[in-house]
PDB file of C-alpha atoms in Angstrom:
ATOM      1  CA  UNK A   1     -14.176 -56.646  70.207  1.00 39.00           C
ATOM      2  CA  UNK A   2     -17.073 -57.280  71.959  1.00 40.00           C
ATOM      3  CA  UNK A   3     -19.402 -59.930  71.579  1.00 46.00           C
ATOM      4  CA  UNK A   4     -23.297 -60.262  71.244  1.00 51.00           C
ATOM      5  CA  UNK A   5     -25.610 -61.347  69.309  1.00 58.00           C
ATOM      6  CA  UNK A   6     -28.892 -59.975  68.364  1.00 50.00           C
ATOM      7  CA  UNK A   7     -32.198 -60.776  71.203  1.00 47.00           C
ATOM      8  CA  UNK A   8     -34.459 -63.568  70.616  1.00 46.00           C
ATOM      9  CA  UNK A   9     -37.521 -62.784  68.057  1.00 41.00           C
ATOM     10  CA  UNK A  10     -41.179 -62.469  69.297  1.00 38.00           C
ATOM     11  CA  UNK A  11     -42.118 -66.199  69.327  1.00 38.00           C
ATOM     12  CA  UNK A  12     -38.723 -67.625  68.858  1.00 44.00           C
ATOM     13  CA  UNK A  13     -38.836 -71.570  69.559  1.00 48.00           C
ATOM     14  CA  UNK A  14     -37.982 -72.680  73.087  1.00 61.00           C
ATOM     15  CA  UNK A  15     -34.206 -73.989  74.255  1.00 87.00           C
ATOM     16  CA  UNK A  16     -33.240 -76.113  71.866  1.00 95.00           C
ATOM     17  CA  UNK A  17     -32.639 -79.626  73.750  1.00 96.00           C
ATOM     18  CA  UNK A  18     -29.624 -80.446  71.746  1.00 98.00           C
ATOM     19  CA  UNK A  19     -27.446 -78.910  69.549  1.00 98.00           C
ATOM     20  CA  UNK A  20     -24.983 -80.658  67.267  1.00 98.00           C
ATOM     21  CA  UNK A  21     -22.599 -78.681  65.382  1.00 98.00           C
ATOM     22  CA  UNK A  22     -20.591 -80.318  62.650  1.00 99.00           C
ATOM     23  CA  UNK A  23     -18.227 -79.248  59.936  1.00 98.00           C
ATOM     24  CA  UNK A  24     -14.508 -78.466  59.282  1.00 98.00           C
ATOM     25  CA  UNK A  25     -12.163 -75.701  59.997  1.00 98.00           C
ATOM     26  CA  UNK A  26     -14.821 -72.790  59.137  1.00 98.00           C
ATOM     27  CA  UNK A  27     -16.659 -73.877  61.717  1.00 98.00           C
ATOM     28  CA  UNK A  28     -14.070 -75.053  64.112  1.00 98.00           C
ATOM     29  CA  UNK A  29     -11.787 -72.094  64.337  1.00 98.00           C
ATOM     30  CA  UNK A  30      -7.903 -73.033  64.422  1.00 98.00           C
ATOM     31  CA  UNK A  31      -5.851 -71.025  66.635  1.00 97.00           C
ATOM     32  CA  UNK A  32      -8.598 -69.232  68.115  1.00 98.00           C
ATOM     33  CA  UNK A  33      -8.239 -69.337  72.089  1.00 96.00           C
ATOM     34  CA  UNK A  34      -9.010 -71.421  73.772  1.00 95.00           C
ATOM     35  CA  UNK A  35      -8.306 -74.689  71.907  1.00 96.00           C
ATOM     36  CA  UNK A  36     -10.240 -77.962  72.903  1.00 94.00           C
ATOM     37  CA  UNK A  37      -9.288 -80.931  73.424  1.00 88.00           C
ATOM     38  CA  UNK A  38     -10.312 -84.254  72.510  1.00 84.00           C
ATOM     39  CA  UNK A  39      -8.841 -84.443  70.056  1.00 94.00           C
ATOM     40  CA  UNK A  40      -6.455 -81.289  69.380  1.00 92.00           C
ATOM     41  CA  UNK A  41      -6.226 -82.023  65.819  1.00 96.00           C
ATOM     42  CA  UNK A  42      -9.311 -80.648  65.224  1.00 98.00           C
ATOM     43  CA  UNK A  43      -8.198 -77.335  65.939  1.00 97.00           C
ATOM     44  CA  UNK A  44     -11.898 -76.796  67.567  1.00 98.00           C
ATOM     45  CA  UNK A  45     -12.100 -73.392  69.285  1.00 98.00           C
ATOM     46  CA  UNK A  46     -14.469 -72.445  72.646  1.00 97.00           C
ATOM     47  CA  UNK A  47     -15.053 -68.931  70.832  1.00 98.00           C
ATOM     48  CA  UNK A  48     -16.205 -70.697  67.689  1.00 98.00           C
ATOM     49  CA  UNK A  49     -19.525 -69.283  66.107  1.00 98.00           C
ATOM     50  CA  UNK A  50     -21.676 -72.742  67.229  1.00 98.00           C
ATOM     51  CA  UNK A  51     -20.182 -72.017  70.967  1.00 98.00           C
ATOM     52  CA  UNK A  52     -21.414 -68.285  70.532  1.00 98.00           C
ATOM     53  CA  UNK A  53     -24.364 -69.274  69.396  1.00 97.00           C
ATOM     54  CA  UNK A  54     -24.616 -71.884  72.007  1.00 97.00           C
ATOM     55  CA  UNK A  55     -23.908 -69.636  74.763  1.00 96.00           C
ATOM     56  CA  UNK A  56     -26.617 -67.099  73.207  1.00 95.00           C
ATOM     57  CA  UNK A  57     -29.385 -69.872  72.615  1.00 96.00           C
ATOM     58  CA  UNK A  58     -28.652 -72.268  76.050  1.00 96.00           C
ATOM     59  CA  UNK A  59     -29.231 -75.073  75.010  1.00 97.00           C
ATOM     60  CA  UNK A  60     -29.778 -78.128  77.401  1.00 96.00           C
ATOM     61  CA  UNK A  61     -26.641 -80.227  75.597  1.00 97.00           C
ATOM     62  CA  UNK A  62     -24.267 -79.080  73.302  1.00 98.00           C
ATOM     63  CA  UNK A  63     -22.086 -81.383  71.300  1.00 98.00           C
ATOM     64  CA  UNK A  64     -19.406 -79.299  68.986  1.00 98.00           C
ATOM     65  CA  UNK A  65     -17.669 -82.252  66.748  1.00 98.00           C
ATOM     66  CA  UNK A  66     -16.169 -79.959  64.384  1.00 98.00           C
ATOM     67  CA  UNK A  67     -12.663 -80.741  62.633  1.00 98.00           C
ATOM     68  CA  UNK A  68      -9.907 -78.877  60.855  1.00 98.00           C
ATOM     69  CA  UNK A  69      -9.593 -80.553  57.410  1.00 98.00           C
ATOM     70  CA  UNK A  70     -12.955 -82.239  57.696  1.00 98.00           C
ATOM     71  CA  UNK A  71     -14.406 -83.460  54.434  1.00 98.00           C
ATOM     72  CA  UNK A  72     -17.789 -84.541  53.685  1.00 98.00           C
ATOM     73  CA  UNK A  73     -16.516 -88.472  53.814  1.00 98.00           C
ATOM     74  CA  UNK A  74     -15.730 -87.264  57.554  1.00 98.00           C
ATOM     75  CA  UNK A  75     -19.513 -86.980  58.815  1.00 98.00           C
ATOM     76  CA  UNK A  76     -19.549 -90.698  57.991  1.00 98.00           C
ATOM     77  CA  UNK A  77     -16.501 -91.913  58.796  1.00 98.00           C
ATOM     78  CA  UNK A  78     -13.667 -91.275  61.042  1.00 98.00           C
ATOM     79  CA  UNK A  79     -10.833 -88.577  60.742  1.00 98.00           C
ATOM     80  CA  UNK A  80      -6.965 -89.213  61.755  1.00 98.00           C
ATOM     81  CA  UNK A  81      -5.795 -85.689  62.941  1.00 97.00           C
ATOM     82  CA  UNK A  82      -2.866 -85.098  65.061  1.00 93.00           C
ATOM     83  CA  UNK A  83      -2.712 -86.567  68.612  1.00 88.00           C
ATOM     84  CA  UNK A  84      -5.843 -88.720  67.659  1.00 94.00           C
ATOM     85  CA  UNK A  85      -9.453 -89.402  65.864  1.00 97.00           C
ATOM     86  CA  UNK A  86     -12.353 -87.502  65.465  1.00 98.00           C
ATOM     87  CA  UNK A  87     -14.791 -89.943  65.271  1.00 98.00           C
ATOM     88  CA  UNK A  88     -17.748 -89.831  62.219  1.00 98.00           C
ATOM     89  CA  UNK A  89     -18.991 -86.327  63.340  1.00 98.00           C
ATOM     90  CA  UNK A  90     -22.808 -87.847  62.736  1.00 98.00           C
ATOM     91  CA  UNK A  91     -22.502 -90.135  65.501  1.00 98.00           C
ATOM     92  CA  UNK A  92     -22.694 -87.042  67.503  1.00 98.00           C
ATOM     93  CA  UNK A  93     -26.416 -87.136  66.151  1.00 98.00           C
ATOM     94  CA  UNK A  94     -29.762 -88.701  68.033  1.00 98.00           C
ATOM     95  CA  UNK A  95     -33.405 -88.712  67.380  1.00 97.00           C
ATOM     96  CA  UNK A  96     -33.806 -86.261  69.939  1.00 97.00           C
ATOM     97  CA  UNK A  97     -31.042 -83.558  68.595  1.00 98.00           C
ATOM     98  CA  UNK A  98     -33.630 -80.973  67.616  1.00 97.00           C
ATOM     99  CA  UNK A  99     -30.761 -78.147  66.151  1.00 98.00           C
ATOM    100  CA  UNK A 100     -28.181 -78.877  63.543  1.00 98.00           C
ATOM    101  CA  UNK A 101     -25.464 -76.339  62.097  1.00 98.00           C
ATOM    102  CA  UNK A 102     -23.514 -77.635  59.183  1.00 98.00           C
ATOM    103  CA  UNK A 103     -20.656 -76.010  57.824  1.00 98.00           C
ATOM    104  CA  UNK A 104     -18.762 -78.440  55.129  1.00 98.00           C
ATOM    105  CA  UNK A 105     -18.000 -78.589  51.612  1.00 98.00           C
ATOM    106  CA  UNK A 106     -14.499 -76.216  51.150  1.00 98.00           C
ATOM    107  CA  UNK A 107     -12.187 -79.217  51.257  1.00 98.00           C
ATOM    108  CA  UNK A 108     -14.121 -81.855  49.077  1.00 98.00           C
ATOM    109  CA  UNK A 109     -11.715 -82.921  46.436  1.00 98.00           C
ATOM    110  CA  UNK A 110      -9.111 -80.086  47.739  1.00 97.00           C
ATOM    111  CA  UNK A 111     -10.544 -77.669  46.318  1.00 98.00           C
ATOM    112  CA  UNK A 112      -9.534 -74.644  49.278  1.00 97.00           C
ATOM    113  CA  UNK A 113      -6.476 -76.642  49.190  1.00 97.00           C
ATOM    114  CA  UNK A 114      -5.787 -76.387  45.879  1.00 97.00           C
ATOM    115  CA  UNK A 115      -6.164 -72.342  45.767  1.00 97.00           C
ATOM    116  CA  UNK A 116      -4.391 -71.324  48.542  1.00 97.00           C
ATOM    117  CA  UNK A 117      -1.382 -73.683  47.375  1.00 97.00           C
ATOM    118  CA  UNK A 118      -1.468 -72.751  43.912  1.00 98.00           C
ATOM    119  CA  UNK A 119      -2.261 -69.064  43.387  1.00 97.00           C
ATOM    120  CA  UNK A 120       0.169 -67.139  45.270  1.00 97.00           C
ATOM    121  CA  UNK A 121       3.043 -69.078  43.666  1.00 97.00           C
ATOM    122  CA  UNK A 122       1.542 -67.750  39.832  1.00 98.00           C
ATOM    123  CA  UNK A 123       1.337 -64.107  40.690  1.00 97.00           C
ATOM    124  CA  UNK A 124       4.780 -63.267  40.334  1.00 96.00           C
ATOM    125  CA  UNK A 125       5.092 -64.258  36.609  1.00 95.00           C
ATOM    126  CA  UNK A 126       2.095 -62.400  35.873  1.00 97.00           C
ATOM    127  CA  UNK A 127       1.151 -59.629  38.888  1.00 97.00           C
ATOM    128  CA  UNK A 128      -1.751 -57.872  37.087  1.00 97.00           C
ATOM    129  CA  UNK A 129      -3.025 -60.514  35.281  1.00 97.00           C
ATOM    130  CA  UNK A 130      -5.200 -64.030  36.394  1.00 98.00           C
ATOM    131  CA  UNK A 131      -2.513 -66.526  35.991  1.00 98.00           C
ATOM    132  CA  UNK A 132      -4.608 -68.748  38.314  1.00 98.00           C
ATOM    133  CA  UNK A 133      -7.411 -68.360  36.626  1.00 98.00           C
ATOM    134  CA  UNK A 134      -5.648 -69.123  33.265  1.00 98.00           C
ATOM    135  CA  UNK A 135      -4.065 -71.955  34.962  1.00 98.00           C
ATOM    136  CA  UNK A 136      -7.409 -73.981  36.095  1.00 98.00           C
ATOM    137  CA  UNK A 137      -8.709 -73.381  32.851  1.00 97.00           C
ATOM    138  CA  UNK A 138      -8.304 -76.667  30.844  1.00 91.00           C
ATOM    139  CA  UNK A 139      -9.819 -76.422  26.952  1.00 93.00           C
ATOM    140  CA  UNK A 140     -12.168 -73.456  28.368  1.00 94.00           C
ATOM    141  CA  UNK A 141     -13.599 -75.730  31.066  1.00 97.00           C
ATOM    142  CA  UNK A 142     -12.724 -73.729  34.743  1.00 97.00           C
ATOM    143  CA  UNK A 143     -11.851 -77.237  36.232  1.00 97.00           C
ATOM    144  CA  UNK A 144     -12.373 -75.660  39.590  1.00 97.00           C
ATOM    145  CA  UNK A 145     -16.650 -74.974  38.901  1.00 97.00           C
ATOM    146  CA  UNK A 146     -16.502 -77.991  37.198  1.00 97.00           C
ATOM    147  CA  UNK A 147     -15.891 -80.034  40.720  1.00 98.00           C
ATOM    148  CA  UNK A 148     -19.166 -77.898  42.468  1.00 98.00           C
ATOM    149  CA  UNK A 149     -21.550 -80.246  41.644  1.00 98.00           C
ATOM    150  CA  UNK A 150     -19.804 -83.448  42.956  1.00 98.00           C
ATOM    151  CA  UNK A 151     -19.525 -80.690  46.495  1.00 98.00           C
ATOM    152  CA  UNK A 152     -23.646 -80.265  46.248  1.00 98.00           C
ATOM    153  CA  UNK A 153     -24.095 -83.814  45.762  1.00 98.00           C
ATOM    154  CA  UNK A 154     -22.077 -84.953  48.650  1.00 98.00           C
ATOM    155  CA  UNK A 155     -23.398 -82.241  50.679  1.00 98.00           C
ATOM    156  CA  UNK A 156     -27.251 -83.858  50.261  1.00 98.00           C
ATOM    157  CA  UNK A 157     -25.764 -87.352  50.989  1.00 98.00           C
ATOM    158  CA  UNK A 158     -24.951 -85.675  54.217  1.00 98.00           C
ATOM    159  CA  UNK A 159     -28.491 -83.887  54.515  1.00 98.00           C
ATOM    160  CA  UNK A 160     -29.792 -87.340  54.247  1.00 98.00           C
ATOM    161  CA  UNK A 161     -27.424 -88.875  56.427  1.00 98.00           C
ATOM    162  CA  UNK A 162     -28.392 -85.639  59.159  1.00 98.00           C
ATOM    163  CA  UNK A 163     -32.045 -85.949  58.826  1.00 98.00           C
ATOM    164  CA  UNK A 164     -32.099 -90.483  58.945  1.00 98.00           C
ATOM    165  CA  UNK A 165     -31.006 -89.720  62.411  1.00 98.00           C
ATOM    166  CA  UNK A 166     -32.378 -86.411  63.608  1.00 98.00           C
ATOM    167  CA  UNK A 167     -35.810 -86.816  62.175  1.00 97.00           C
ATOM    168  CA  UNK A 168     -37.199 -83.178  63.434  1.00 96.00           C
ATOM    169  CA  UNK A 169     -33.648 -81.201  63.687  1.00 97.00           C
ATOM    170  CA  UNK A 170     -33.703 -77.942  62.307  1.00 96.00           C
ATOM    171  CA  UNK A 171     -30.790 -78.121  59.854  1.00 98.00           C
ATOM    172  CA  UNK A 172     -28.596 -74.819  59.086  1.00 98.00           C
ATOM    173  CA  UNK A 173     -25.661 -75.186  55.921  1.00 98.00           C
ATOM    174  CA  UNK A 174     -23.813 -72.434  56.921  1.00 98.00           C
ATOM    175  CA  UNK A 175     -22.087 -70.929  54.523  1.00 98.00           C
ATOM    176  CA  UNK A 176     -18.581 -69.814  53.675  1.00 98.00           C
ATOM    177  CA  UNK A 177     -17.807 -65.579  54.677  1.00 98.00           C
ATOM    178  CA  UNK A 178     -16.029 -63.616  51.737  1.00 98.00           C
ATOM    179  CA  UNK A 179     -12.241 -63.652  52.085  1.00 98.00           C
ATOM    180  CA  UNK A 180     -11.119 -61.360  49.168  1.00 98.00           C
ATOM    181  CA  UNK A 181     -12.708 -57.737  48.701  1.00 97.00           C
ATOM    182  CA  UNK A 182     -15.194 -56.523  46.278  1.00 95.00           C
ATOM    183  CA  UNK A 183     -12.877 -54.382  44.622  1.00 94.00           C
ATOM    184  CA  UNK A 184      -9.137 -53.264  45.299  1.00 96.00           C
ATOM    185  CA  UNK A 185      -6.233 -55.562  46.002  1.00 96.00           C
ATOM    186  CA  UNK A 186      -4.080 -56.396  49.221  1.00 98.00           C
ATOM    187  CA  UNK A 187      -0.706 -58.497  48.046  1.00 97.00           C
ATOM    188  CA  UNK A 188       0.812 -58.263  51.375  1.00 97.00           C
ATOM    189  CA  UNK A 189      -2.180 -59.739  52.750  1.00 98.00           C
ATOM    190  CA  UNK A 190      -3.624 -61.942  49.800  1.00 98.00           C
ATOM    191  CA  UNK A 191      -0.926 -62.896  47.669  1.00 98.00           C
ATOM    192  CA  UNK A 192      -2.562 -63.684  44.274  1.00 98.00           C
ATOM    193  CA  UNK A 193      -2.631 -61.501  41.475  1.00 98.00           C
ATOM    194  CA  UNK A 194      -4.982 -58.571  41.071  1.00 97.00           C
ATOM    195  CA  UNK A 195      -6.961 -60.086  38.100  1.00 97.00           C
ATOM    196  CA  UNK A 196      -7.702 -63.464  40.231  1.00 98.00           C
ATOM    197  CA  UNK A 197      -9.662 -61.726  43.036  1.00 98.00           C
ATOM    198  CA  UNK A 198     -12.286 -61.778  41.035  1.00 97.00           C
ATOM    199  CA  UNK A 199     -11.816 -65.259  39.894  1.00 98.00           C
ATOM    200  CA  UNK A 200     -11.652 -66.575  43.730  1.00 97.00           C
ATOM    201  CA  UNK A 201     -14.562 -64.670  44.499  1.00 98.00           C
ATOM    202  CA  UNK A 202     -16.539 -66.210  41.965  1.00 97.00           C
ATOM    203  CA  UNK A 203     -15.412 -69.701  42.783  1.00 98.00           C
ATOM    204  CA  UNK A 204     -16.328 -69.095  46.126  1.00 98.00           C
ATOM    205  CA  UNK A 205     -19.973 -67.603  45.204  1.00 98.00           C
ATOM    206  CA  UNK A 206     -20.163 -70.554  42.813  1.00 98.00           C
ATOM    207  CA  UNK A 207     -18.929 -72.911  46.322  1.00 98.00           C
ATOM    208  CA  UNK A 208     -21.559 -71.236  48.569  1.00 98.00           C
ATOM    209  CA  UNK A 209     -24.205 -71.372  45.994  1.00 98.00           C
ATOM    210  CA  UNK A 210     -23.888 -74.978  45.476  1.00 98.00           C
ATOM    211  CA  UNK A 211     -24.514 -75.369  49.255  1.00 98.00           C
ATOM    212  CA  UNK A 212     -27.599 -73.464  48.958  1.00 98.00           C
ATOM    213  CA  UNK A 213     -28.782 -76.009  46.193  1.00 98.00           C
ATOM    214  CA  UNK A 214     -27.778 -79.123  48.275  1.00 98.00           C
ATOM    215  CA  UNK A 215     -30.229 -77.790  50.460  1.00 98.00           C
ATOM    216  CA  UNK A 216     -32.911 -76.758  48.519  1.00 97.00           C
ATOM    217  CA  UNK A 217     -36.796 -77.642  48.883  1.00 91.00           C
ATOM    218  CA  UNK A 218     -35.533 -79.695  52.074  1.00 96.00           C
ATOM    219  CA  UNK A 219     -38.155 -79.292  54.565  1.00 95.00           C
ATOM    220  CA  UNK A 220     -36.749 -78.219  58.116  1.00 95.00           C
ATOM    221  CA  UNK A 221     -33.137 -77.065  56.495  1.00 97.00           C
ATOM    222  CA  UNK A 222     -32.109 -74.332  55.029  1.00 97.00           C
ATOM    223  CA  UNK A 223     -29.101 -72.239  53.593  1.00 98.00           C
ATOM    224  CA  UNK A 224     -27.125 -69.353  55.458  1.00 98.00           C
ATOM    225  CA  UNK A 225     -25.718 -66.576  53.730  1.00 98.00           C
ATOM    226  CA  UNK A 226     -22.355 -65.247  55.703  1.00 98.00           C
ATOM    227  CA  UNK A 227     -20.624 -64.409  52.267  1.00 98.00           C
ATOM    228  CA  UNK A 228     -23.202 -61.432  51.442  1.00 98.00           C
ATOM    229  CA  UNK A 229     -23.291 -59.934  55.590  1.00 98.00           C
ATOM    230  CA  UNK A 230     -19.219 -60.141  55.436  1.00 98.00           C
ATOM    231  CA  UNK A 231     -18.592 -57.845  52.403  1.00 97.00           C
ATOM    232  CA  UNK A 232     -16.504 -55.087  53.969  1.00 97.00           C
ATOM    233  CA  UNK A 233     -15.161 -57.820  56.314  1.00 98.00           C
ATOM    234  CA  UNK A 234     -12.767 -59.788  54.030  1.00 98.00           C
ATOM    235  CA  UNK A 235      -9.391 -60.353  54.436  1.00 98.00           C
ATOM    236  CA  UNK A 236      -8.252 -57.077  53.228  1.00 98.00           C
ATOM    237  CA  UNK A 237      -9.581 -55.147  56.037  1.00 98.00           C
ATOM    238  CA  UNK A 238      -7.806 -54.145  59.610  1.00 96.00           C
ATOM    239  CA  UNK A 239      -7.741 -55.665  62.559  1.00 92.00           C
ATOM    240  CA  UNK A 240     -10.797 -55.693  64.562  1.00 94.00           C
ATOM    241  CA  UNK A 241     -12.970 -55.223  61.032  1.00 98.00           C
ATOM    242  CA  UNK A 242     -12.126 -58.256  59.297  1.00 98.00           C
ATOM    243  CA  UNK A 243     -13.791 -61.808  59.685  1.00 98.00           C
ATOM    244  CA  UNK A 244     -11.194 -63.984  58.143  1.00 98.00           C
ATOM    245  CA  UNK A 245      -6.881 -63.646  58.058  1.00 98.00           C
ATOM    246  CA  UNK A 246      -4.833 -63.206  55.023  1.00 97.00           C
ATOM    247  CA  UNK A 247      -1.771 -65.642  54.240  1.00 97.00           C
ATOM    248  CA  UNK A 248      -0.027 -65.377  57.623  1.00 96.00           C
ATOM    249  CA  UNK A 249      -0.404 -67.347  60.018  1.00 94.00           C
ATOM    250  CA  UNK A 250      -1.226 -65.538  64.036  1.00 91.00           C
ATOM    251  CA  UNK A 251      -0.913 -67.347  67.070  1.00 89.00           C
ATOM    252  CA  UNK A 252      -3.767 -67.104  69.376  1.00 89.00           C
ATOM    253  CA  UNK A 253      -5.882 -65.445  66.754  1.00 95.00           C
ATOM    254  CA  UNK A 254      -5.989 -67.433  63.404  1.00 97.00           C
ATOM    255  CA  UNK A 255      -4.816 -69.693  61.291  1.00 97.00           C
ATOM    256  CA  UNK A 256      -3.803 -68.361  57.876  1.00 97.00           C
ATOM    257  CA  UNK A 257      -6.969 -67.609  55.567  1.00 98.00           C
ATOM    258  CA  UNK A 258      -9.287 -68.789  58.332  1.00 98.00           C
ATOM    259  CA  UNK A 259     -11.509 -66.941  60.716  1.00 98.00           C
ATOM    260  CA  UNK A 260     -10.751 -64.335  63.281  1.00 98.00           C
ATOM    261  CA  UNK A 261     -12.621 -64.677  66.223  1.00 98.00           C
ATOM    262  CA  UNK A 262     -14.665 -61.545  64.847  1.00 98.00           C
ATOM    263  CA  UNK A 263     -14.964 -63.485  62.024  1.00 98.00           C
ATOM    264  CA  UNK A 264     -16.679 -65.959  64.159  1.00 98.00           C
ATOM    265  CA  UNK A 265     -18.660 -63.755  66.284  1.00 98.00           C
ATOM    266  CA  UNK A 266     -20.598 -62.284  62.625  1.00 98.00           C
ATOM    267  CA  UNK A 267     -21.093 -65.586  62.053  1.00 98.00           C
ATOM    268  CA  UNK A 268     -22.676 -66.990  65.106  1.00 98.00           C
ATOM    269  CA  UNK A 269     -24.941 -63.155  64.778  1.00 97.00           C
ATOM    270  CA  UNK A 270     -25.832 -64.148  61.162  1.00 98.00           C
ATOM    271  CA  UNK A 271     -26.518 -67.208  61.979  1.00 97.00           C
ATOM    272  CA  UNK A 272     -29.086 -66.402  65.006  1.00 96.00           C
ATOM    273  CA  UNK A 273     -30.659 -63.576  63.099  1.00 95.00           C
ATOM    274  CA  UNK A 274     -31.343 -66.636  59.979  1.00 96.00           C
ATOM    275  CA  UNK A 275     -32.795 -69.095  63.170  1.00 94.00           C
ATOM    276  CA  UNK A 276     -34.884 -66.452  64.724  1.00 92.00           C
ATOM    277  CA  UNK A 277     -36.726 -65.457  60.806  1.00 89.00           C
ATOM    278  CA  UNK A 278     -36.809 -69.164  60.501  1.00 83.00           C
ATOM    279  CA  UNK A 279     -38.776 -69.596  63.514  1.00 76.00           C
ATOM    280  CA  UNK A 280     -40.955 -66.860  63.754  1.00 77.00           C
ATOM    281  CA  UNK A 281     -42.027 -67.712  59.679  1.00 73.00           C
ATOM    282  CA  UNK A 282     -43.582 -71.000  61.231  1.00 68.00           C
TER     283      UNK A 282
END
């Protein structure tokens, strides 16, 4: 599929100086060709949506410290990944780093972990019902929403972190893309049963809008949708039309329920189109 994203508004800000892109492995694309380096861990890809959006914007530096498993912690600390350390991925920041894209939050207290590990193993006992749902249900509490707010709280800690040492970044949370359709099922593809798609979906609305809050009333940052502009792209969709695989792993496309590199490419355009109404509004 080819890639490009949309021109530059009338009165779009110059070339950014420096862009720093930071998050986990939303943002850096396992398994997508061609894999960096530095360290391979990371699983950070050159087709990635902040190098398509790089490539698009030309910036004068571009610093992509993105990491496969990344948690919030990581931005202030280092991460041990295969073959090496990624380093705290704000380090990568300095005063003059002018454009920020943030894309964290999915693996704070193992929460993505937690429903890709656990769901598909339920749906055989009950197929058409939400045994996943019933199962994080504790005393009518949905113990996965009730772990959102500690996400949006450590998501501001890094806002704060972002902005103490890029004073006059513009700062982008980009947001998670849908992964399970609107409406009809795929088993082969997503292995949970029918009457959790809806549950994910909402935990994942409920995950994205908890980044949106984190960045709330936060002057120079702001929150991108990708989970509205993929619908029709989720995981149940053919090749070429969807943004993010199903439960299979694909070498030299993607990792299993992680971005395609269309996936990335709609990104990267979402993205732009957000920066471009950001800049213009000013």
């Amino acid at each position: 599929m080819a890639f490009a994203l949309p021109a530059a508004a009338a009165g779009a800000a110059a070339t950014p100086r420096h862009y720093v892109a930071l998050g986990d492995s939303y943002t850096s694309g396992p398994l997508i060709p061609l894999q960096r380096l530095g360290p391979f861990g990371c699983m950070r890809s050159t087709s990635n949506y902040p190098s398509m959006l790089a490539v698009a914007l030309r910036p004068r530096s571009f610093t992509d410290v993105s990491c496969a498993g990344a948690r919030t912690e990581h931005m202030f600390r280092p991460q041990d990944v295969t073959l090496g350390r990624n380093a705290p991925q704000l380090d990568a920041l300095r005063e003059g780093t002018d454009l920020v894209t943030l894309g964290i939050g999915g693996n704070d207290f193992g929460v993505f972990g937690r429903l890709v590990g656990t769901c598909p193993t339920l749906r055989d006992a009950d197929p058409t019902g939400a045994p996943c749902r019933e199962h994080f249900t504790e005393g009518g509490v949905d113990a996965i929403a009730a772990l959102l707010p500690g996400i949006r709280d450590n998501v501001a800690a890094v806002l704060d972190g972002i902005r103490a040492r890029a004073p006059r970044a513009e700062v982008l949370v980009v947001g998670y893309p849908r992964i399970a359709p609107e409406r009809g099922h795929c088993p082969d593809v997503l292995p949970f049963a029918e009457g959790d798609y809806a549950w994910l979906s909402s935990v994942e609305e409920a995950l994205n809008a908890a980044l949106a809050a984190a960045t709330a009333s936060r002057i120079g940052m702001s929150y991108v949708d990708t989970y509205g502009p993929s619908n029709g792209h989720d995981a149940c969709q053919p090749a070429g039309v969807a943004w993010v695989n199903g439960k299979d792993r694909t070498l030299f496309q993607a990792a299993e329920y992680h971005p395609y590199r269309a996936g990335m490419a709609g990104v990267a355009s979402v993205v732009r189109a957000h920066l471009d109404t950001r800049l213009t509004a000013r």
